[in-house]
Short mmCIF file of C-alpha atoms in Angstrom, two decimals:
data_model
loop_
_atom_site.label_atom_id
_atom_site.label_comp_id
_atom_site.label_asym_id
_atom_site.label_seq_id
_atom_site.Cartn_x
_atom_site.Cartn_y
_atom_site.Cartn_z
CA UNK A 215 14.93 -22.04 16.20
CA UNK A 216 12.37 -20.29 18.41
CA UNK A 217 9.93 -17.79 16.91
CA UNK A 218 8.48 -15.47 19.49
CA UNK A 219 7.10 -11.90 19.80
CA UNK A 220 9.75 -9.20 19.47
CA UNK A 221 10.64 -7.35 22.68
CA UNK A 222 11.85 -3.74 22.52
CA UNK A 223 15.43 -4.78 23.43
CA UNK A 224 15.48 -7.24 20.53
CA UNK A 225 15.55 -4.25 18.22
CA UNK A 226 19.26 -3.75 18.93
CA UNK A 227 19.83 -6.90 16.90
CA UNK A 228 16.99 -6.39 14.40
CA UNK A 229 17.84 -2.81 13.53
CA UNK A 230 21.25 -3.39 11.79
CA UNK A 231 19.61 -6.05 9.60
CA UNK A 232 16.76 -3.76 8.65
CA UNK A 233 19.09 -0.79 8.14
CA UNK A 234 21.41 -2.72 5.81
CA UNK A 235 18.50 -4.06 3.76
CA UNK A 236 17.18 -0.50 3.37
CA UNK A 237 20.67 0.75 2.43
CA UNK A 238 21.23 -1.99 -0.13
CA UNK A 239 18.13 -0.99 -2.13
CA UNK A 240 17.73 -4.38 -3.77
CA UNK A 241 14.68 -5.97 -2.15
CA UNK A 242 12.57 -3.54 -0.12
CA UNK A 243 10.92 -0.22 -0.92
CA UNK A 244 12.44 1.45 2.11
CA UNK A 245 14.15 4.82 2.38
CA UNK A 246 17.86 3.92 1.97
CA UNK A 247 18.66 6.51 4.64
CA UNK A 248 16.16 5.01 7.12
CA UNK A 249 17.21 5.95 10.65
CA UNK A 250 16.66 3.88 13.76
CA UNK A 251 13.66 5.89 15.01
CA UNK A 252 11.87 5.50 11.66
CA UNK A 253 12.92 1.86 11.58
CA UNK A 254 11.40 1.25 15.01
CA UNK A 255 8.18 3.06 14.00
CA UNK A 256 7.98 0.93 10.89
CA UNK A 257 8.97 -2.46 12.33
CA UNK A 258 8.10 -2.20 16.03
CA UNK A 259 5.18 0.21 16.28
CA UNK A 260 3.05 0.36 13.14
CA UNK A 261 2.48 -3.41 12.76
CA UNK A 262 -0.18 -5.37 14.57
CA UNK A 263 2.51 -7.81 15.72
CA UNK A 264 6.27 -8.34 15.23
CA UNK A 265 8.13 -11.61 15.81
CA UNK A 266 11.77 -12.67 15.91
CA UNK A 267 13.50 -15.96 15.21
CA UNK A 268 16.09 -16.76 17.82
CA UNK A 269 18.70 -19.52 18.25
CA UNK A 270 21.15 -19.72 21.13
CA UNK A 271 20.27 -16.17 22.07
CA UNK A 272 21.04 -14.77 18.62
CA UNK A 273 18.38 -13.06 16.52
CA UNK A 274 18.26 -14.78 13.14
CA UNK A 275 15.44 -12.79 11.57
CA UNK A 276 12.17 -10.99 12.14
CA UNK A 277 8.78 -10.41 10.59
CA UNK A 278 5.76 -8.18 11.10
CA UNK A 279 2.05 -8.51 10.37
CA UNK A 280 -0.31 -5.59 9.82
CA UNK A 281 -3.55 -4.97 8.01
CA UNK A 282 -2.77 -4.17 4.36
CA UNK A 283 -5.59 -1.63 4.17
CA UNK A 284 -8.09 0.07 6.48
CA UNK A 285 -11.81 -0.48 7.09
CA UNK A 286 -13.37 -2.79 4.47
CA UNK A 287 -9.92 -3.95 3.43
CA UNK A 288 -8.54 -4.84 6.86
CA UNK A 289 -9.24 -8.57 6.60
CA UNK A 290 -6.22 -8.80 4.28
CA UNK A 291 -2.88 -8.54 6.03
CA UNK A 292 0.60 -7.68 4.90
CA UNK A 293 3.80 -9.12 6.26
CA UNK A 294 7.48 -8.35 5.83
CA UNK A 295 10.46 -10.60 6.64
CA UNK A 296 14.14 -9.95 7.20
CA UNK A 297 16.95 -12.44 7.84
CA UNK A 298 20.35 -11.59 9.30
CA UNK A 299 23.17 -12.08 6.76
CA UNK A 300 24.88 -14.78 8.90
CA UNK A 301 21.64 -16.75 9.07
CA UNK A 302 20.77 -16.80 5.36
CA UNK A 303 20.36 -20.07 3.48
CA UNK A 304 19.23 -21.93 6.60
CA UNK A 305 15.47 -21.85 6.08
CA UNK A 306 14.85 -18.92 8.40
CA UNK A 307 12.66 -17.03 5.91
CA UNK A 308 10.64 -20.17 5.25
CA UNK A 309 10.13 -20.73 8.95
CA UNK A 310 9.13 -17.09 9.47
CA UNK A 311 6.72 -17.25 6.55
CA UNK A 312 5.06 -20.47 7.78
CA UNK A 313 4.79 -18.98 11.26
CA UNK A 314 3.28 -15.76 9.90
CA UNK A 315 0.61 -17.59 7.91
CA UNK A 316 -0.58 -19.46 11.01
CA UNK A 317 -0.31 -16.33 13.15
CA UNK A 318 -2.24 -14.22 10.62
CA UNK A 319 -5.04 -16.78 10.53
CA UNK A 320 -5.09 -16.91 14.32
CA UNK A 321 -5.42 -13.12 14.39
CA UNK A 322 -8.46 -13.44 12.12
CA UNK A 323 -7.06 -12.34 8.78
CA UNK A 324 -8.58 -14.00 5.71
CA UNK A 325 -5.72 -13.42 3.30
CA UNK A 326 -2.15 -12.15 3.07
CA UNK A 327 -0.84 -9.79 0.40
CA UNK A 328 2.68 -8.73 -0.58
CA UNK A 329 2.47 -5.44 -2.43
CA UNK A 330 5.94 -5.23 -3.91
CA UNK A 331 7.97 -8.38 -4.38
CA UNK A 332 10.95 -7.27 -6.45
CA UNK A 333 11.00 -9.62 -9.43
CA UNK A 334 14.80 -9.90 -9.44
CA UNK A 335 14.60 -11.31 -5.94
CA UNK A 336 13.99 -14.77 -7.31
CA UNK A 337 14.76 -16.56 -4.08
CA UNK A 338 11.89 -14.68 -2.43
CA UNK A 339 9.49 -15.16 -5.31
CA UNK A 340 10.15 -18.92 -5.26
CA UNK A 341 9.80 -19.06 -1.50
CA UNK A 342 6.47 -17.23 -1.42
CA UNK A 343 5.17 -19.43 -4.24
CA UNK A 344 6.18 -22.50 -2.25
CA UNK A 345 4.13 -21.06 0.63
CA UNK A 346 1.03 -20.78 -1.49
CA UNK A 347 1.25 -17.24 -2.80
CA UNK A 348 0.21 -16.51 -6.36
CA UNK A 349 1.48 -13.68 -8.48
CA UNK A 350 -1.76 -11.78 -9.09
CA UNK A 351 -0.08 -9.06 -11.16
CA UNK A 352 3.21 -7.51 -12.12
CA UNK A 353 3.98 -3.76 -11.89
CA UNK A 354 6.36 -2.80 -14.72
CA UNK A 355 9.49 -1.02 -13.54
CA UNK A 356 8.05 -0.23 -10.13
CA UNK A 357 11.39 -0.64 -8.32
CA UNK A 358 14.69 1.20 -8.89
CA UNK A 359 17.14 -1.57 -8.02
CA UNK A 360 20.48 -0.29 -6.80
CA UNK A 361 22.45 -2.23 -9.40
CA UNK A 362 19.90 -3.51 -11.96
CA UNK A 363 17.98 -0.28 -12.55
CA UNK A 364 14.25 -0.42 -13.07
CA UNK A 365 12.85 -3.87 -12.28
CA UNK A 366 9.29 -5.17 -12.09
CA UNK A 367 7.47 -5.94 -8.88
CA UNK A 368 4.97 -8.69 -8.28
CA UNK A 369 1.80 -8.36 -6.21
CA UNK A 370 1.45 -11.72 -4.45
CA UNK A 371 -1.61 -12.93 -2.58
CA UNK A 372 -2.90 -16.01 -0.84
CA UNK A 373 -5.98 -16.80 1.23
CA UNK A 374 -5.52 -18.24 4.70
CA UNK A 375 -8.46 -20.65 4.59
CA UNK A 376 -6.10 -23.66 4.79
CA UNK A 377 -4.58 -22.35 8.04
CA UNK A 378 -5.77 -23.51 11.45
CA UNK A 379 -7.13 -20.06 12.34
CA UNK B 185 -14.41 24.14 -13.40
CA UNK B 186 -11.17 25.28 -11.81
CA UNK B 187 -8.78 22.73 -10.41
CA UNK B 188 -6.36 24.26 -7.89
CA UNK B 189 -4.37 23.32 -4.77
CA UNK B 190 -6.53 22.66 -1.72
CA UNK B 191 -6.30 25.30 1.04
CA UNK B 192 -6.87 24.33 4.69
CA UNK B 193 -10.28 26.10 4.75
CA UNK B 194 -11.43 24.07 1.73
CA UNK B 195 -11.50 21.05 3.99
CA UNK B 196 -14.81 22.25 5.47
CA UNK B 197 -16.35 21.33 2.14
CA UNK B 198 -14.14 18.32 1.35
CA UNK B 199 -14.52 16.60 4.71
CA UNK B 200 -18.27 15.72 4.49
CA UNK B 201 -17.68 14.17 1.09
CA UNK B 202 -14.74 12.11 2.35
CA UNK B 203 -16.58 11.18 5.58
CA UNK B 204 -19.67 9.91 3.71
CA UNK B 205 -17.55 7.89 1.28
CA UNK B 206 -15.80 6.28 4.25
CA UNK B 207 -19.13 5.63 5.99
CA UNK B 208 -20.72 4.09 2.90
CA UNK B 209 -18.04 1.40 2.66
CA UNK B 210 -18.59 0.76 -1.04
CA UNK B 211 -15.59 2.21 -2.81
CA UNK B 212 -12.69 3.06 -0.51
CA UNK B 213 -10.73 1.05 2.04
CA UNK B 214 -11.19 3.70 4.72
CA UNK B 215 -12.21 3.29 8.35
CA UNK B 216 -16.00 3.82 8.22
CA UNK B 217 -15.70 5.75 11.50
CA UNK B 218 -13.01 8.06 10.11
CA UNK B 219 -13.04 11.31 12.11
CA UNK B 220 -12.17 14.73 10.83
CA UNK B 221 -8.69 14.83 12.34
CA UNK B 222 -7.75 11.49 10.75
CA UNK B 223 -9.44 12.62 7.54
CA UNK B 224 -7.28 15.76 7.44
CA UNK B 225 -4.13 13.75 8.17
CA UNK B 226 -5.03 11.38 5.32
CA UNK B 227 -6.21 13.88 2.72
CA UNK B 228 -4.50 17.13 3.68
CA UNK B 229 -1.25 16.23 5.33
CA UNK B 230 0.12 12.82 4.25
CA UNK B 231 -0.07 13.44 0.46
CA UNK B 232 2.57 15.23 -1.55
CA UNK B 233 -0.22 17.49 -2.95
CA UNK B 234 -3.99 17.84 -2.72
CA UNK B 235 -6.19 19.62 -5.23
CA UNK B 236 -9.83 20.67 -5.37
CA UNK B 237 -12.24 21.19 -8.25
CA UNK B 238 -14.27 24.35 -7.77
CA UNK B 239 -17.14 25.98 -9.68
CA UNK B 240 -18.87 29.21 -8.60
CA UNK B 241 -17.22 28.93 -5.21
CA UNK B 242 -18.49 25.42 -4.59
CA UNK B 243 -16.12 22.49 -4.10
CA UNK B 244 -17.08 19.74 -6.58
CA UNK B 245 -14.38 17.22 -5.72
CA UNK B 246 -10.82 16.70 -4.63
CA UNK B 247 -7.82 14.49 -5.22
CA UNK B 248 -4.40 13.81 -3.67
CA UNK B 249 -1.07 12.56 -5.04
CA UNK B 250 1.54 10.84 -2.96
CA UNK B 251 4.38 8.34 -3.54
CA UNK B 252 2.93 4.83 -3.49
CA UNK B 253 6.03 3.45 -1.77
CA UNK B 254 9.25 4.71 -0.20
CA UNK B 255 12.85 4.78 -1.41
CA UNK B 256 13.36 2.72 -4.57
CA UNK B 257 9.60 2.68 -5.11
CA UNK B 258 8.93 6.39 -4.83
CA UNK B 259 8.89 7.10 -8.57
CA UNK B 260 5.42 5.50 -8.66
CA UNK B 261 2.66 7.61 -7.25
CA UNK B 262 -0.79 6.90 -5.90
CA UNK B 263 -3.79 9.17 -6.21
CA UNK B 264 -7.29 9.16 -4.77
CA UNK B 265 -10.33 11.09 -6.02
CA UNK B 266 -13.62 12.08 -4.41
CA UNK B 267 -16.61 13.84 -5.96
CA UNK B 268 -19.39 15.58 -4.05
CA UNK B 269 -22.76 13.82 -4.50
CA UNK B 270 -24.37 16.88 -6.11
CA UNK B 271 -21.58 17.06 -8.67
CA UNK B 272 -21.57 13.43 -9.84
CA UNK B 273 -22.19 12.53 -13.47
CA UNK B 274 -20.70 15.80 -14.69
CA UNK B 275 -17.20 14.63 -15.59
CA UNK B 276 -15.58 15.87 -12.42
CA UNK B 277 -13.72 12.61 -11.73
CA UNK B 278 -12.47 12.52 -15.30
CA UNK B 279 -11.27 16.11 -15.05
CA UNK B 280 -9.54 15.37 -11.72
CA UNK B 281 -7.91 12.24 -13.14
CA UNK B 282 -6.60 14.03 -16.25
CA UNK B 283 -5.30 16.85 -14.04
CA UNK B 284 -3.61 14.39 -11.67
CA UNK B 285 -1.79 12.58 -14.49
CA UNK B 286 -0.29 15.85 -15.78
CA UNK B 287 0.48 17.02 -12.28
CA UNK B 288 2.11 13.72 -11.33
CA UNK B 289 4.32 13.87 -14.39
CA UNK B 290 5.20 17.46 -13.60
CA UNK B 291 6.21 16.38 -10.09
CA UNK B 292 8.55 13.81 -11.63
CA UNK B 293 6.64 10.60 -11.07
CA UNK B 294 7.12 7.94 -13.73
CA UNK B 295 3.90 5.96 -13.15
CA UNK B 296 0.66 5.99 -11.20
CA UNK B 297 -0.80 3.04 -9.33
CA UNK B 298 -4.19 2.43 -7.76
CA UNK B 299 -3.85 -0.30 -5.14
CA UNK B 300 -7.50 -1.19 -4.52
CA UNK B 301 -10.07 -0.37 -7.17
CA UNK B 302 -13.19 -2.12 -5.94
CA UNK B 303 -14.33 -4.26 -8.88
CA UNK B 304 -18.03 -3.53 -8.28
CA UNK B 305 -17.28 0.18 -8.79
CA UNK B 306 -17.60 -0.29 -12.55
CA UNK B 307 -17.90 3.43 -13.27
CA UNK B 308 -14.46 3.96 -11.73
CA UNK B 309 -12.89 0.93 -13.44
CA UNK B 310 -14.20 2.17 -16.82
CA UNK B 311 -13.03 5.72 -16.12
CA UNK B 312 -9.52 4.71 -15.14
CA UNK B 313 -9.26 2.42 -18.17
CA UNK B 314 -10.27 5.37 -20.35
CA UNK B 315 -7.44 7.29 -18.75
CA UNK B 316 -4.88 4.70 -19.73
CA UNK B 317 -4.80 2.50 -16.64
CA UNK B 318 -4.46 -1.24 -17.07
CA UNK B 319 -5.69 -3.84 -14.60
CA UNK B 320 -2.39 -5.51 -13.73
CA UNK B 321 -4.04 -7.92 -11.29
CA UNK B 322 -7.13 -8.72 -9.27
CA UNK B 323 -7.18 -9.46 -5.54
CA UNK B 324 -9.92 -11.98 -4.81
CA UNK B 325 -12.35 -10.86 -2.10
CA UNK B 326 -10.06 -8.10 -0.86
CA UNK B 327 -12.91 -5.69 -0.06
CA UNK B 328 -15.89 -6.20 2.31
CA UNK B 329 -18.51 -4.16 0.45
CA UNK B 330 -21.24 -2.79 2.71
CA UNK B 331 -24.03 -4.37 0.71
CA UNK B 332 -22.39 -6.84 -1.72
CA UNK B 333 -20.13 -8.66 0.73
CA UNK B 334 -16.69 -9.74 -0.35
CA UNK B 335 -15.77 -8.27 -3.72
CA UNK B 336 -12.54 -8.32 -5.72
CA UNK B 337 -10.22 -5.40 -6.09
CA UNK B 338 -8.11 -4.47 -9.11
CA UNK B 339 -4.57 -3.15 -8.96
CA UNK B 340 -4.43 -0.59 -11.80
CA UNK B 341 -1.28 0.99 -13.21
CA UNK B 342 -0.16 3.30 -15.95
CA UNK B 343 3.13 4.91 -16.88
CA UNK B 344 3.21 8.71 -17.29
CA UNK B 345 5.61 8.75 -20.26
CA UNK B 346 2.85 10.24 -22.48
CA UNK B 347 2.36 13.17 -20.12
CA UNK B 348 4.09 16.51 -20.70
CA UNK B 349 6.14 16.13 -17.51
#
């Protein structure tokens, strides 16, 4: 698996993954009717950097890094990860997360924060914990899950001091 | 004190307050070099609603309300409050906060979240607590305070079930 910067033409493969995750309404706080232009703005333009994981020419997943806040808060970054359905359960998210931690440190960020980790997404919570994130707080009922109704969200945070930088 | 929707021409009075708060770098995660156009986009355009507190024709302060997240997270709102230096210590922030809670409920929001309450801003932390907000978590060193260096930030949250709605 190669993780490299996303090129504009990669978005043909990234977009259906992002669109279906938005539509599903189970893991991300995205407009379920997100269209491709808004998806590109969100995933390709707004972030400081966007990467894809590729194997044999197929896009397995993608992640972005951006400052989580402006000005005096811009040393803390935020990242988001998506994995193509056919590539799930193969360690792609773990590889993307590990890559993002090193990349964020290299870019000069001091910490990484996830603002809304949907508590019912236990695979993700476990994965982020394994990558050094702590649950710093839990927002009661902050997510309207498509099938579970109101579920809690975790705010997760980790410093990047252990990363090469 | 009258609290009413902000009109575009009110921004002549709101902008210097917002600008100086951004410049000071002690309470908000705003670009310290925020210019008026970006300030208007942030305070006047992006929010769902913006209000001002007025007395004898003078603007005492202002607040905005907006969804804190998209899609399945858009039942939780975020609000931000500013008070003109000459009007501080007169209960303006408390009045704005109380107004915002009722207004947010009226708009259909189920909860309100503050993402980055700078822990050294003890007046604000106390005020939000008094208005029913709980500290759900603390982000270590998430704010580079202009004089104190790295300080923690609280994520604060409250439901709006007690509000008229």
